[in-house]
């Protein structure tokens, strides 16, 4: 999927126009208080560009999974509007309405340079069903649609894709960066191109492995999924987590990698424990793991092996932890990989989710070229799947 040709906010005249912007304001809340405003801060460059260029900006997003009236109270975007207003130092009008008269009246009265936010689009079940009437009603608030919510770009919902049937549609800076960096790496990577995949299951990452095996020079596998591959190679894995029904698939992937002549690195040693517990006894096994022990992290030799493969890489893509990084005794492999990527000169791309969180917690975020803002969406991007929230946007040569 090539999205490098998608129009951005800079490719369309927004002056004097009402612009509906789909943001990802799905922020964590505790008792109505925002505990991390990163997503709000990240949305500002796009909003700022639009107001600076004479647009009247109408913001929309989902927040949480509102199901009934009670849960709707916890999923209001009101605190987000307030926080955005504080961060931007300007008024952000808020309506508890989504597509009704109040939202329309506020949008109609909105002047160039002003900002408003409508309530959580998921207050309507039509949103996730991508109902055309709901999408049309949303679209009727504005003249132009901007999608800047990468985290939901893999969903075909009304506010993420449906509205583009009724309005000229372009992307904001967040999606533009995801396309440029991730799309650029997949299309024309600086070599050697190294992919590091970890996490729990081969089955979750099989699409990514299949897509990347045709593109990379080196594929590195860590985490529990490595044990399915080691089992396929006839190495004993003791009581490690693995997927018995994916061993044949792992054999096929190993054969394919060999036929293609790419480097395929798997753990050569593992930190194993006698229980899935932070206080378990631990032991490093080289090669075979004895019964009664489960591998919960890559060992020191593997850390060095993986770090060495990353050292001279031109591009590195990383998705998924190398072990049970939530428990300190089994976090060292994930930390070592994060550090190796941070220390390399490679174009470094960190898939969302666990690896993005790890990189941020460890303080390596500013050393990475790109940390994706979407977990599921970045995985689907790397799988080469169509992302409806991006596919719906205009191409640069489209009038
Ligand atoms: P994923 O969501 O597929 O990226 O998987 C992340 C999860 O995989 C984390 O919660 C890790 O604790 C878990 N994980 C990684 N390595 C192992 C392992 N060796 N054994 C059990 N769980 C693991």
Short mmCIF file of C-alpha atoms and ligand atoms in Angstrom, two decimals:
data_model
loop_
_atom_site.label_atom_id
_atom_site.label_comp_id
_atom_site.label_asym_id
_atom_site.label_seq_id
_atom_site.Cartn_x
_atom_site.Cartn_y
_atom_site.Cartn_z
CA UNK A 1 0.00 0.00 0.00
CA UNK A 2 1.58 3.27 -1.07
CA UNK A 3 0.23 6.34 0.65
CA UNK A 4 3.19 8.62 -0.02
CA UNK A 5 1.12 10.53 -2.56
CA UNK A 6 -1.71 11.53 -0.21
CA UNK A 7 -2.70 15.20 0.03
CA UNK A 8 -1.93 16.99 3.28
CA UNK A 9 -3.33 20.15 4.85
CA UNK A 10 -0.65 22.07 2.96
CA UNK A 11 -2.03 20.89 -0.38
CA UNK A 12 -5.49 22.42 0.03
CA UNK A 13 -6.71 26.00 0.50
CA UNK A 14 -8.23 26.18 3.97
CA UNK A 15 -8.58 29.96 4.17
CA UNK A 16 -12.11 30.94 5.15
CA UNK A 17 -13.19 27.28 5.19
CA UNK A 18 -14.74 25.23 7.94
CA UNK A 19 -12.47 22.25 8.51
CA UNK A 20 -13.56 19.10 10.33
CA UNK A 21 -10.50 17.47 11.93
CA UNK A 22 -10.62 13.88 13.20
CA UNK A 23 -8.12 13.75 16.05
CA UNK A 24 -7.09 10.93 18.34
CA UNK A 25 -8.16 12.34 21.69
CA UNK A 26 -8.59 8.90 23.22
CA UNK A 27 -6.63 9.93 26.33
CA UNK A 28 -6.38 8.04 29.62
CA UNK A 29 -8.68 9.48 32.31
CA UNK A 30 -8.93 8.82 36.05
CA UNK A 31 -12.04 10.24 37.72
CA UNK A 32 -12.48 12.68 34.86
CA UNK A 33 -8.88 13.92 35.08
CA UNK A 34 -6.57 13.45 32.09
CA UNK A 35 -3.55 11.44 33.28
CA UNK A 36 -1.52 11.79 30.07
CA UNK A 37 -2.15 14.62 27.60
CA UNK A 38 0.41 13.48 25.03
CA UNK A 39 -2.19 12.85 22.35
CA UNK A 40 -3.66 16.31 22.85
CA UNK A 41 -0.24 17.96 22.63
CA UNK A 42 0.59 15.97 19.51
CA UNK A 43 -2.56 17.19 17.77
CA UNK A 44 -1.60 20.87 18.12
CA UNK A 45 0.69 21.39 15.07
CA UNK A 46 -2.13 20.45 12.69
CA UNK A 47 -4.70 22.58 14.52
CA UNK A 48 -2.27 25.50 14.76
CA UNK A 49 -1.52 25.35 11.02
CA UNK A 50 -5.23 25.43 10.24
CA UNK A 51 -6.06 28.41 12.47
CA UNK A 52 -2.96 30.25 11.24
CA UNK A 53 -4.19 29.79 7.68
CA UNK A 54 -7.65 31.20 8.27
CA UNK A 55 -9.67 28.01 8.84
CA UNK A 56 -12.51 27.65 11.34
CA UNK A 57 -11.61 24.37 13.03
CA UNK A 58 -14.16 21.80 14.16
CA UNK A 59 -12.54 18.98 16.13
CA UNK A 60 -13.96 15.51 16.62
CA UNK A 61 -12.72 12.27 18.18
CA UNK A 62 -13.79 9.20 20.04
CA UNK A 63 -12.90 8.59 23.68
CA UNK A 64 -13.21 5.18 25.34
CA UNK A 65 -16.04 2.78 24.59
CA UNK A 66 -19.27 4.46 25.65
CA UNK A 67 -22.09 1.94 25.71
CA UNK A 68 -24.86 3.28 27.93
CA UNK A 69 -25.84 6.61 29.49
CA UNK A 70 -23.74 5.91 32.60
CA UNK A 71 -20.53 5.15 30.68
CA UNK A 72 -21.13 8.16 28.40
CA UNK A 73 -20.58 10.44 31.40
CA UNK A 74 -17.07 9.02 31.78
CA UNK A 75 -16.34 9.36 28.06
CA UNK A 76 -17.13 13.03 27.51
CA UNK A 77 -14.57 15.07 25.58
CA UNK A 78 -15.22 18.13 27.78
CA UNK A 79 -11.92 17.73 29.74
CA UNK A 80 -10.05 17.38 26.45
CA UNK A 81 -11.47 20.65 25.12
CA UNK A 82 -10.46 22.36 28.36
CA UNK A 83 -6.93 20.93 28.27
CA UNK A 84 -6.45 21.81 24.59
CA UNK A 85 -7.58 25.36 25.33
CA UNK A 86 -5.01 25.61 28.15
CA UNK A 87 -2.23 24.18 25.98
CA UNK A 88 -2.97 26.44 23.01
CA UNK A 89 -3.73 29.51 25.10
CA UNK A 90 -6.93 30.17 23.18
CA UNK A 91 -10.61 29.39 23.44
CA UNK A 92 -11.85 25.96 22.38
CA UNK A 93 -15.65 26.05 22.30
CA UNK A 94 -17.29 22.79 23.30
CA UNK A 95 -20.72 21.41 22.53
CA UNK A 96 -22.27 18.36 24.17
CA UNK A 97 -23.93 17.79 20.81
CA UNK A 98 -22.46 15.76 17.92
CA UNK A 99 -24.56 16.18 14.76
CA UNK A 100 -27.67 17.97 16.08
CA UNK A 101 -28.87 21.58 15.84
CA UNK A 102 -26.55 22.86 18.56
CA UNK A 103 -23.43 21.50 16.82
CA UNK A 104 -24.61 22.91 13.50
CA UNK A 105 -25.39 26.33 14.98
CA UNK A 106 -21.98 26.50 16.66
CA UNK A 107 -20.20 25.40 13.49
CA UNK A 108 -22.16 27.90 11.37
CA UNK A 109 -21.21 30.76 13.71
CA UNK A 110 -17.56 29.73 13.94
CA UNK A 111 -15.22 32.34 12.48
CA UNK A 112 -11.84 31.86 10.78
CA UNK A 113 -9.18 31.22 13.41
CA UNK A 114 -11.69 29.90 15.94
CA UNK A 115 -11.78 26.35 17.31
CA UNK A 116 -14.64 24.20 18.50
CA UNK A 117 -14.99 20.57 19.55
CA UNK A 118 -18.03 18.37 19.25
CA UNK A 119 -18.83 15.60 21.73
CA UNK A 120 -17.54 12.01 21.45
CA UNK A 121 -18.55 10.61 18.05
CA UNK A 122 -19.02 7.15 19.59
CA UNK A 123 -22.02 8.46 21.51
CA UNK A 124 -23.74 7.41 18.28
CA UNK A 125 -23.59 3.72 17.47
CA UNK A 126 -23.72 4.78 13.81
CA UNK A 127 -20.08 5.94 14.13
CA UNK A 128 -18.47 2.49 14.35
CA UNK A 129 -20.97 1.11 11.82
CA UNK A 130 -19.81 3.74 9.33
CA UNK A 131 -23.44 4.67 8.77
CA UNK A 132 -23.66 6.87 5.63
CA UNK A 133 -26.35 9.17 7.05
CA UNK A 134 -24.31 9.79 10.18
CA UNK A 135 -21.17 10.40 8.10
CA UNK A 136 -23.15 12.82 5.90
CA UNK A 137 -24.45 14.68 8.95
CA UNK A 138 -20.92 15.00 10.33
CA UNK A 139 -19.63 16.16 6.95
CA UNK A 140 -22.37 18.82 6.74
CA UNK A 141 -20.67 20.68 9.61
CA UNK A 142 -17.71 21.56 7.37
CA UNK A 143 -16.23 22.22 3.90
CA UNK A 144 -13.05 20.14 4.24
CA UNK A 145 -12.16 16.96 6.16
CA UNK A 146 -8.76 16.39 7.75
CA UNK A 147 -7.86 13.02 9.24
CA UNK A 148 -5.09 13.18 11.82
CA UNK A 149 -6.04 10.17 13.93
CA UNK A 150 -3.57 7.47 12.95
CA UNK A 151 -4.57 5.32 15.94
CA UNK A 152 -7.98 4.68 14.33
CA UNK A 153 -6.90 4.81 10.67
CA UNK A 154 -7.22 1.02 10.41
CA UNK A 155 -10.94 1.32 11.19
CA UNK A 156 -13.57 2.21 8.61
CA UNK A 157 -15.76 4.32 10.87
CA UNK A 158 -17.90 7.33 9.94
CA UNK A 159 -15.50 9.93 11.34
CA UNK A 160 -12.35 8.11 10.20
CA UNK A 161 -13.34 7.26 6.64
CA UNK A 162 -17.07 7.68 5.88
CA UNK A 163 -17.01 11.51 5.91
CA UNK A 164 -14.49 11.46 3.06
CA UNK A 165 -17.35 10.42 0.74
CA UNK A 166 -18.86 13.87 1.20
CA UNK A 167 -15.91 16.26 1.61
CA UNK A 168 -12.50 16.90 0.08
CA UNK A 169 -10.27 14.87 2.41
CA UNK A 170 -6.59 15.31 3.32
CA UNK A 171 -4.31 14.25 6.16
CA UNK A 172 -2.84 16.26 9.03
CA UNK A 173 0.78 16.30 10.16
CA UNK A 174 0.56 13.22 12.40
CA UNK A 175 -0.70 10.93 9.67
CA UNK A 176 1.63 12.59 7.17
CA UNK A 177 4.62 11.65 9.33
CA UNK A 178 3.44 8.05 9.77
CA UNK A 179 3.06 7.73 6.00
CA UNK A 180 6.37 9.40 5.25
CA UNK A 181 8.51 7.47 7.70
CA UNK A 182 6.84 4.05 7.75
CA UNK A 183 5.72 4.14 4.13
CA UNK A 184 9.14 5.43 3.07
CA UNK A 185 10.87 2.58 4.91
CA UNK A 186 8.66 -0.05 3.31
CA UNK A 187 8.95 1.41 -0.19
CA UNK A 188 12.56 2.44 -0.32
CA UNK A 189 14.45 1.56 2.87
CA UNK A 190 17.94 2.72 3.65
CA UNK A 191 19.84 -0.59 3.89
CA UNK A 192 20.62 -2.77 5.67
CA UNK A 193 16.96 -2.93 6.66
CA UNK A 194 16.46 -4.71 9.99
CA UNK A 195 13.10 -5.66 11.50
CA UNK A 196 12.83 -6.72 15.12
CA UNK A 197 9.63 -8.43 16.13
CA UNK A 198 8.71 -9.61 19.57
CA UNK A 199 5.71 -10.14 21.79
CA UNK A 200 3.48 -13.01 22.67
CA UNK A 201 2.27 -14.74 19.55
CA UNK A 202 3.43 -15.64 16.06
CA UNK A 203 -0.23 -15.61 15.05
CA UNK A 204 -0.52 -11.88 15.89
CA UNK A 205 2.56 -10.97 13.85
CA UNK A 206 2.35 -13.42 10.98
CA UNK A 207 1.02 -10.76 8.60
CA UNK A 208 3.93 -8.46 9.44
CA UNK A 209 6.49 -11.25 9.09
CA UNK A 210 5.06 -12.28 5.70
CA UNK A 211 5.14 -8.71 4.39
CA UNK A 212 8.56 -7.81 5.79
CA UNK A 213 10.34 -11.01 4.78
CA UNK A 214 10.21 -9.76 1.18
CA UNK A 215 11.73 -6.41 2.11
CA UNK A 216 14.26 -6.75 4.93
CA UNK A 217 17.88 -7.83 5.02
CA UNK A 218 17.68 -9.06 8.61
CA UNK A 219 14.71 -10.34 10.60
CA UNK A 220 15.14 -10.63 14.35
CA UNK A 221 12.61 -12.47 16.48
CA UNK A 222 12.41 -12.26 20.27
CA UNK A 223 9.71 -12.60 22.93
CA UNK A 224 7.57 -15.68 23.40
CA UNK A 225 7.10 -15.99 19.63
CA UNK A 226 10.78 -16.90 19.32
CA UNK A 227 10.08 -20.17 21.14
CA UNK A 228 7.69 -21.31 18.42
CA UNK A 229 10.54 -20.74 15.95
CA UNK A 230 13.13 -22.43 18.16
CA UNK A 231 10.77 -25.39 18.58
CA UNK A 232 10.54 -25.52 14.77
CA UNK A 233 14.35 -25.69 14.64
CA UNK A 234 14.34 -28.66 17.01
CA UNK A 235 15.66 -26.72 19.98
CA UNK A 236 14.16 -27.68 23.36
CA UNK A 237 12.11 -24.86 24.84
CA UNK A 238 11.19 -26.40 28.24
CA UNK A 239 7.95 -24.93 29.54
CA UNK A 240 8.21 -21.72 27.54
CA UNK A 241 5.08 -20.19 26.08
CA UNK A 242 4.69 -21.18 22.42
CA UNK A 243 2.06 -22.02 19.83
CA UNK A 244 2.11 -25.72 18.99
CA UNK A 245 -0.20 -25.20 16.03
CA UNK A 246 2.14 -22.60 14.51
CA UNK A 247 5.31 -24.73 14.48
CA UNK A 248 4.77 -25.82 10.85
CA UNK A 249 4.17 -22.22 9.85
CA UNK A 250 7.38 -21.23 11.63
CA UNK A 251 9.22 -23.94 9.64
CA UNK A 252 7.84 -22.50 6.39
CA UNK A 253 8.94 -19.00 7.35
CA UNK A 254 12.44 -20.21 8.25
CA UNK A 255 12.70 -22.02 4.91
CA UNK A 256 11.52 -18.93 3.05
CA UNK A 257 14.05 -16.73 4.86
CA UNK A 258 16.79 -19.19 3.96
CA UNK A 259 15.72 -19.32 0.32
CA UNK A 260 15.77 -15.53 0.18
CA UNK A 261 19.16 -15.41 1.82
CA UNK A 262 18.11 -12.99 4.55
CA UNK A 263 19.61 -13.09 8.01
CA UNK A 264 17.10 -14.58 10.47
CA UNK A 265 18.18 -14.14 14.08
CA UNK A 266 16.62 -16.03 16.98
CA UNK A 267 17.66 -16.14 20.64
CA UNK A 268 20.77 -18.22 21.27
CA UNK A 269 20.37 -17.96 25.03
CA UNK A 270 17.44 -17.20 27.29
CA UNK A 271 16.71 -16.07 30.82
CA UNK A 272 14.35 -18.75 32.09
CA UNK A 273 12.34 -18.94 35.31
CA UNK A 274 10.85 -21.83 37.28
CA UNK A 275 7.53 -19.93 37.52
CA UNK A 276 5.79 -17.03 35.79
CA UNK A 277 6.52 -14.79 38.72
CA UNK A 278 8.65 -11.74 39.41
CA UNK A 279 10.27 -13.57 42.35
CA UNK A 280 10.85 -16.88 40.53
CA UNK A 281 14.27 -18.52 40.46
CA UNK A 282 16.05 -17.71 37.20
CA UNK A 283 18.72 -19.38 35.12
CA UNK A 284 20.32 -18.59 31.76
CA UNK A 285 20.18 -21.46 29.25
CA UNK A 286 22.23 -21.54 26.07
CA UNK A 287 20.44 -23.50 23.36
CA UNK A 288 18.08 -26.06 24.90
CA UNK A 289 15.94 -25.04 27.88
CA UNK A 290 15.33 -27.78 30.46
CA UNK A 291 11.82 -28.93 31.35
CA UNK A 292 10.48 -27.11 34.39
CA UNK A 293 11.90 -23.79 33.10
CA UNK A 294 10.24 -21.20 30.90
CA UNK A 295 12.09 -18.63 28.84
CA UNK A 296 10.92 -15.16 29.82
CA UNK A 297 13.61 -12.98 28.26
CA UNK A 298 16.49 -13.13 25.80
CA UNK A 299 19.86 -13.82 27.43
CA UNK A 300 23.05 -11.70 27.42
CA UNK A 301 24.58 -13.35 24.32
CA UNK A 302 21.37 -12.75 22.39
CA UNK A 303 21.28 -9.14 23.56
CA UNK A 304 24.76 -8.68 22.12
CA UNK A 305 23.85 -10.55 18.90
CA UNK A 306 20.76 -8.42 18.31
CA UNK A 307 22.56 -5.19 19.23
CA UNK A 308 25.31 -6.03 16.77
CA UNK A 309 22.78 -6.54 13.96
CA UNK A 310 21.26 -3.14 14.69
CA UNK A 311 24.58 -1.28 14.98
CA UNK A 312 25.20 -0.68 11.30
CA UNK A 313 21.60 -0.81 10.11
CA UNK A 314 20.26 1.85 7.76
CA UNK A 315 16.67 1.32 8.85
CA UNK A 316 15.27 -0.46 11.92
CA UNK A 317 11.64 -1.26 12.55
CA UNK A 318 10.77 -2.61 15.98
CA UNK A 319 7.48 -4.00 17.20
CA UNK A 320 6.99 -6.07 20.35
CA UNK A 321 9.00 -6.70 23.54
CA UNK A 322 11.84 -9.24 23.79
CA UNK A 323 10.49 -10.72 27.01
CA UNK A 324 8.08 -10.21 29.88
CA UNK A 325 9.27 -6.64 30.22
CA UNK A 326 6.50 -5.80 32.71
CA UNK A 327 8.58 -7.72 35.32
CA UNK A 328 11.97 -6.12 36.02
CA UNK A 329 14.01 -9.39 36.04
CA UNK A 330 12.80 -10.08 32.47
CA UNK A 331 13.01 -6.56 31.05
CA UNK A 332 16.73 -6.48 30.30
CA UNK A 333 16.43 -7.83 26.75
CA UNK A 334 13.83 -5.25 25.79
CA UNK A 335 15.93 -2.49 27.37
CA UNK A 336 19.06 -3.69 25.53
CA UNK A 337 17.28 -3.65 22.18
CA UNK A 338 15.80 -0.20 22.85
CA UNK A 339 19.26 1.08 23.76
CA UNK A 340 20.90 -0.50 20.71
CA UNK A 341 18.35 1.18 18.43
CA UNK A 342 18.75 4.51 20.25
CA UNK A 343 22.55 4.28 19.86
CA UNK A 344 22.47 3.39 16.16
CA UNK A 345 22.44 5.93 13.35
CA UNK A 346 19.65 4.05 11.61
CA UNK A 347 16.29 5.50 10.68
CA UNK A 348 14.45 4.01 13.66
CA UNK A 349 10.76 3.27 13.63
CA UNK A 350 9.02 2.05 16.74
CA UNK A 351 5.62 0.45 16.30
CA UNK A 352 3.00 1.66 18.76
CA UNK A 353 1.85 -0.26 21.81
CA UNK A 354 4.33 -2.00 24.13
CA UNK A 355 7.53 -1.11 22.31
CA UNK A 356 6.55 2.56 22.08
CA UNK A 357 5.72 2.59 25.80
CA UNK A 358 9.03 0.88 26.63
CA UNK A 359 11.04 3.40 24.60
CA UNK A 360 9.28 6.30 26.25
CA UNK A 361 9.60 4.93 29.79
CA UNK A 362 13.30 4.33 29.26
CA UNK A 363 13.84 7.89 28.07
CA UNK A 364 14.96 6.94 24.55
CA UNK A 365 12.03 8.58 22.76
CA UNK A 366 13.97 11.58 21.45
CA UNK A 367 16.66 9.30 20.00
CA UNK A 368 14.19 7.55 17.68
CA UNK A 369 13.26 8.80 14.22
CA UNK A 370 9.63 7.90 14.66
CA UNK A 371 7.42 6.42 17.35
CA UNK A 372 4.13 5.45 15.81
CA UNK A 373 1.03 6.93 17.42
CA UNK A 374 -1.02 3.81 16.66
CA UNK A 375 -0.49 0.25 17.90
CA UNK A 376 -2.99 -1.73 15.81
CA UNK A 377 -2.76 0.75 12.94
CA UNK A 378 1.04 0.56 12.72
CA UNK A 379 0.89 -3.24 12.72
CA UNK A 380 -1.60 -3.21 9.86
CA UNK A 381 0.53 -0.64 8.02
CA UNK A 382 3.56 -2.93 8.35
CA UNK A 383 1.43 -5.83 7.17
CA UNK A 384 0.82 -3.88 3.97
CA UNK A 385 -2.93 -3.83 4.57
CA UNK A 386 -5.18 -1.05 3.38
CA UNK A 387 -5.92 1.50 6.11
CA UNK A 388 -9.39 2.89 5.36
CA UNK A 389 -8.68 6.17 7.19
CA UNK A 390 -5.79 6.90 4.83
CA UNK A 391 -7.02 5.17 1.67
CA UNK A 392 -10.06 7.53 1.69
CA UNK A 393 -7.89 10.66 1.42
CA UNK A 394 -7.27 12.46 -1.86
CA UNK A 395 -4.15 11.81 -3.90
CA UNK A 396 -1.95 14.78 -4.76
CA UNK A 397 -2.90 14.64 -8.44
CA UNK A 398 -6.64 14.50 -7.65
CA UNK A 399 -8.70 17.68 -8.23
P1 LIG B 1 2.28 -8.38 22.04
O1 LIG B 1 1.04 -7.73 22.55
O2 LIG B 1 2.05 -9.50 21.08
O3 LIG B 1 3.31 -7.38 21.55
O4 LIG B 1 2.90 -9.11 23.28
C1 LIG B 1 3.34 -8.44 24.41
C2 LIG B 1 3.33 -9.37 25.56
O5 LIG B 1 4.15 -10.48 25.31
C3 LIG B 1 3.85 -8.71 26.81
O6 LIG B 1 2.80 -8.62 27.75
C4 LIG B 1 4.94 -9.64 27.27
O7 LIG B 1 4.91 -9.88 28.67
C5 LIG B 1 4.65 -10.93 26.54
N1 LIG B 1 5.84 -11.75 26.38
C6 LIG B 1 6.99 -11.41 25.77
N2 LIG B 1 7.90 -12.38 25.87
C7 LIG B 1 7.32 -13.37 26.58
C8 LIG B 1 7.76 -14.65 27.03
N3 LIG B 1 8.98 -15.08 26.75
N4 LIG B 1 6.88 -15.41 27.73
C9 LIG B 1 5.64 -14.96 28.00
N5 LIG B 1 5.17 -13.76 27.61
C10 LIG B 1 6.00 -12.98 26.91
#
